[in-house]
Coordinates of C-alpha atoms in Angstrom, one line a residue:
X1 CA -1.6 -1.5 -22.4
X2 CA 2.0 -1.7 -21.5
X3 CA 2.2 -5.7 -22.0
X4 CA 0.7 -4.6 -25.2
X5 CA 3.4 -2.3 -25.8
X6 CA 6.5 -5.1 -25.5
X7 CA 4.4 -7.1 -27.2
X8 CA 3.2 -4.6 -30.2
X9 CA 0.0 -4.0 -31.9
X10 CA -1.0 -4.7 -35.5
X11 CA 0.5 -3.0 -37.7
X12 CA 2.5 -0.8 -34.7
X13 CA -0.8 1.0 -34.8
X14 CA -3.4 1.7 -32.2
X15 CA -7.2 1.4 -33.3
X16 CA -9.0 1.4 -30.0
X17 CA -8.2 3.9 -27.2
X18 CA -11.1 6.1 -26.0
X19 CA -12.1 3.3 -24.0
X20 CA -8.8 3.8 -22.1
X21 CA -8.7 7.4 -22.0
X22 CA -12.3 7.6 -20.4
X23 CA -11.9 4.8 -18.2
X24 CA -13.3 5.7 -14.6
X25 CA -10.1 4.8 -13.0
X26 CA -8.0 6.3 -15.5
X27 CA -9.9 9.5 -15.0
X28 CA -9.9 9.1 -11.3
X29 CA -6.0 9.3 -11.9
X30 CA -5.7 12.0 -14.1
X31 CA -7.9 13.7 -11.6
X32 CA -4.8 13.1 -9.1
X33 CA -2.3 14.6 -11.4
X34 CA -4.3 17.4 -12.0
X35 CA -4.7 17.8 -8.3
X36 CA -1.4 17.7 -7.0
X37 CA -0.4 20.3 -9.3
X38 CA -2.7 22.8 -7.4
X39 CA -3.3 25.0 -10.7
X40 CA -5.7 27.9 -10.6
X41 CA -9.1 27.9 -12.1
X42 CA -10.0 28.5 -15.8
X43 CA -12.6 30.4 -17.6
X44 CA -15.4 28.7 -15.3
X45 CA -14.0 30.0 -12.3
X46 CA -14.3 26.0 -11.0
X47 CA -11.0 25.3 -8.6
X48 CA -9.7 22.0 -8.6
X49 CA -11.4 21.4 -4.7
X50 CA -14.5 22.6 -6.0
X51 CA -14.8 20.2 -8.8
X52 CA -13.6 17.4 -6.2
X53 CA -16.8 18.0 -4.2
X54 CA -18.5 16.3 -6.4
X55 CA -15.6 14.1 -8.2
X56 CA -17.7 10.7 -8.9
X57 CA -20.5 13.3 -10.9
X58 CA -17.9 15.6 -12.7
X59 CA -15.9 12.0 -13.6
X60 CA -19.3 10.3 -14.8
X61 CA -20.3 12.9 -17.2
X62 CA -17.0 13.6 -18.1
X63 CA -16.8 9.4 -19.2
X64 CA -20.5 9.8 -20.9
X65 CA -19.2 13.1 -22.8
X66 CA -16.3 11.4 -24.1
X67 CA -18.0 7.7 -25.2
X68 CA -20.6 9.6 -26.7
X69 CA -18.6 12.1 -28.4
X70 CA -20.0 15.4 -27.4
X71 CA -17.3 16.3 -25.0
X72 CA -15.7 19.6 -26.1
X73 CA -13.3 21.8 -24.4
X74 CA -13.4 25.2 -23.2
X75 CA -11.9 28.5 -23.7
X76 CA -8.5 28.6 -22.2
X77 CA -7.9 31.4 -19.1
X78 CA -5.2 33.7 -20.7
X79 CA -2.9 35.2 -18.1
X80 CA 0.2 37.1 -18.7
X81 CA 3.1 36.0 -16.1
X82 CA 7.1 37.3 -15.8
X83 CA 9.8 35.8 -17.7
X84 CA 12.3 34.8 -15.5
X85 CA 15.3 37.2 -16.1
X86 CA 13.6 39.6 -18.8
X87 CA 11.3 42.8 -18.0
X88 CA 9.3 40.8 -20.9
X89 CA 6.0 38.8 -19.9
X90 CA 4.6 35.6 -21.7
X91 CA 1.1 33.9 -22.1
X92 CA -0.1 31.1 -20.0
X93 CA -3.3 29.7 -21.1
X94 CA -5.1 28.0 -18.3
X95 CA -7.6 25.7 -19.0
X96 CA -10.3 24.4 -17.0
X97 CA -9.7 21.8 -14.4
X98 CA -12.4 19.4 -16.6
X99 CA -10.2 19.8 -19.2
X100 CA -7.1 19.0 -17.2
X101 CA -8.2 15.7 -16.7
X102 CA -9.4 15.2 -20.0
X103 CA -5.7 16.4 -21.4
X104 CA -4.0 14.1 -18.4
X105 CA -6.5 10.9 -19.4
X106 CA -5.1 11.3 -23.0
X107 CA -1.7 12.1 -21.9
X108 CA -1.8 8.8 -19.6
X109 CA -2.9 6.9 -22.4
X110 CA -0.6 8.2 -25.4
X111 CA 2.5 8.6 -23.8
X112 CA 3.5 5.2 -23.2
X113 CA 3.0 4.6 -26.8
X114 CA 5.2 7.2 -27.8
X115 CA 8.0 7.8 -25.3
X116 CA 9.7 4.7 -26.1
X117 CA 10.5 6.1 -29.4
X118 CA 11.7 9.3 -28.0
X119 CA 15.7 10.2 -27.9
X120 CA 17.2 9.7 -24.7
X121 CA 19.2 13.6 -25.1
X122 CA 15.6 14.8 -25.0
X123 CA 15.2 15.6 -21.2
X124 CA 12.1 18.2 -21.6
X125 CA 8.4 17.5 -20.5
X126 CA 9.5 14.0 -20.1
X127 CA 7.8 11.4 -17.2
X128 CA 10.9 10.3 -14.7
X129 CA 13.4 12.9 -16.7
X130 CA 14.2 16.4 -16.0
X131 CA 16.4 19.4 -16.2
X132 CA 19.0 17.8 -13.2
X133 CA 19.3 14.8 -16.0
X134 CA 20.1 17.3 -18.5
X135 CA 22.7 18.9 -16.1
X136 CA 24.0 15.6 -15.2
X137 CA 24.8 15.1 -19.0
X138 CA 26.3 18.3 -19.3
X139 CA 28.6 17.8 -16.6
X140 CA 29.8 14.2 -18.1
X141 CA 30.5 15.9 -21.4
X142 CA 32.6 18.9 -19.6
X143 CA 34.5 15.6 -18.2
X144 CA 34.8 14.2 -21.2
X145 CA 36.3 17.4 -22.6
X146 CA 34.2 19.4 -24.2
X147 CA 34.0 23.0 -23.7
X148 CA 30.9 24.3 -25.4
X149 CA 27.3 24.7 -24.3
X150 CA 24.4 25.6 -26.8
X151 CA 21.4 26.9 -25.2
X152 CA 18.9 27.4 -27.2
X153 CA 14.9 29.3 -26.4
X154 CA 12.5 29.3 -29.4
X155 CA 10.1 32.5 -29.1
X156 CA 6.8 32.0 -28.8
X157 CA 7.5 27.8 -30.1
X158 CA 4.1 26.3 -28.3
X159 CA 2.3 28.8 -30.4
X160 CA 3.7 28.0 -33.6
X161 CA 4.1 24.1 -33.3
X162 CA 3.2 23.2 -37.0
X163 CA -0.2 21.1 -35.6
X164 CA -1.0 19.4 -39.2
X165 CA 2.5 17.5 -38.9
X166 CA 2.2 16.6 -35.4
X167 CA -1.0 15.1 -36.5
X168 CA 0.1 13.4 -38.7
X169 CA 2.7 11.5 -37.0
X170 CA 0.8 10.3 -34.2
X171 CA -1.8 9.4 -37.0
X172 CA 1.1 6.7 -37.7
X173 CA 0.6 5.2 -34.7
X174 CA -3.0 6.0 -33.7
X175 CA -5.9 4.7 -35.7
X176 CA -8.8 5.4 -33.4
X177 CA -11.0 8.4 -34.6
X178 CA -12.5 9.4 -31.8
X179 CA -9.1 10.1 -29.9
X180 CA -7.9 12.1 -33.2
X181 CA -10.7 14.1 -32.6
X182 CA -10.3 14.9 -29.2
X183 CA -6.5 15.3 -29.7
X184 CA -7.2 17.7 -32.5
X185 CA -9.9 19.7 -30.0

């Protein structure tokens, strides 16, 4: 897939994905992410060792939900955690481990298609790139001379992300119906 990305696609679209998003090994490697980030259990109360018990099963019906179509996802867990600095809490919505992979074998597959068209001043949520990048641009710019710093928090943003436009653009780039549908669930 990333040969195909130097290379380009028809059209710069994608039309055939799923096959890559439920791909055993790509869901044995989501299941890895997923993993390593030791998050809690969702609304089915199934931990991320638990549902490696039996990893080849979970992974096979996961793959047979997803080429078939049927697969849907859960409720989210809804806790309410501190925000740093603030008396104030915020939502975290925790989703099922199943679901973590699913998101993660989507994610694995997307992303390359779309980070290369992604601003390098973006430093958030971003694979290699974090906040000491962000810092360490910062720090050039107060060598360079500048003397301001806009920090900037939208309230409440991941619940407001205007989802129809979203959809739309990575319907620019992604022709394959059955990953719209599972992006949009």
């Amino acid at each position: 897939m990333l040969a195909a990305l130097d290379e380009g696609v028809n059209g710069g679209k994608w039309y055939s994905l799923m096959d890559k998003v439920c791909s055993m090994q790509n869901l044995m490697d989501a299941f890895t992410r997923v993993k390593a980030n030791k998050g809690s259990a969702g609304v089915d109360h199934q931990s991320v060792a638990h549902f490696g018990k039996h990893l080849e099963a979970n992974l096979q019906e996961i793959h047979t939900w997803l080429i078939e179509g049927i697969y849907y996802p859960q409720s989210i867990r809804r806790v309410w955690i501190p925000k740093p600095g603030s008396k104030e809490k915020r939502p975290l919505g925790i989703p099922t481990v199943r679901d973590r992979v699913v998101q993660t074998a989507l994610r694995n597959v997307l992303e390359p298609i779309f980070e290369r068209d992604f601003s390098d001043r973006s430093y958030g949520f971003r694979p290699g790139i974090g906040c000491h990048h962000a810092i360490g641009r910062v720090s050039a710019l107060l060598e360079q001379g500048y003397t301001y710093v806009v920090d900037a928090d939208i309230k409440s943003y991941f619940d407001t992300i205007p989802h129809a436009a979203l959809l739309s653009l990575v319907e620019s780039k992604v022709s394959d119906g059955k990953v719209l549908s599972l992006l949009k669930s």
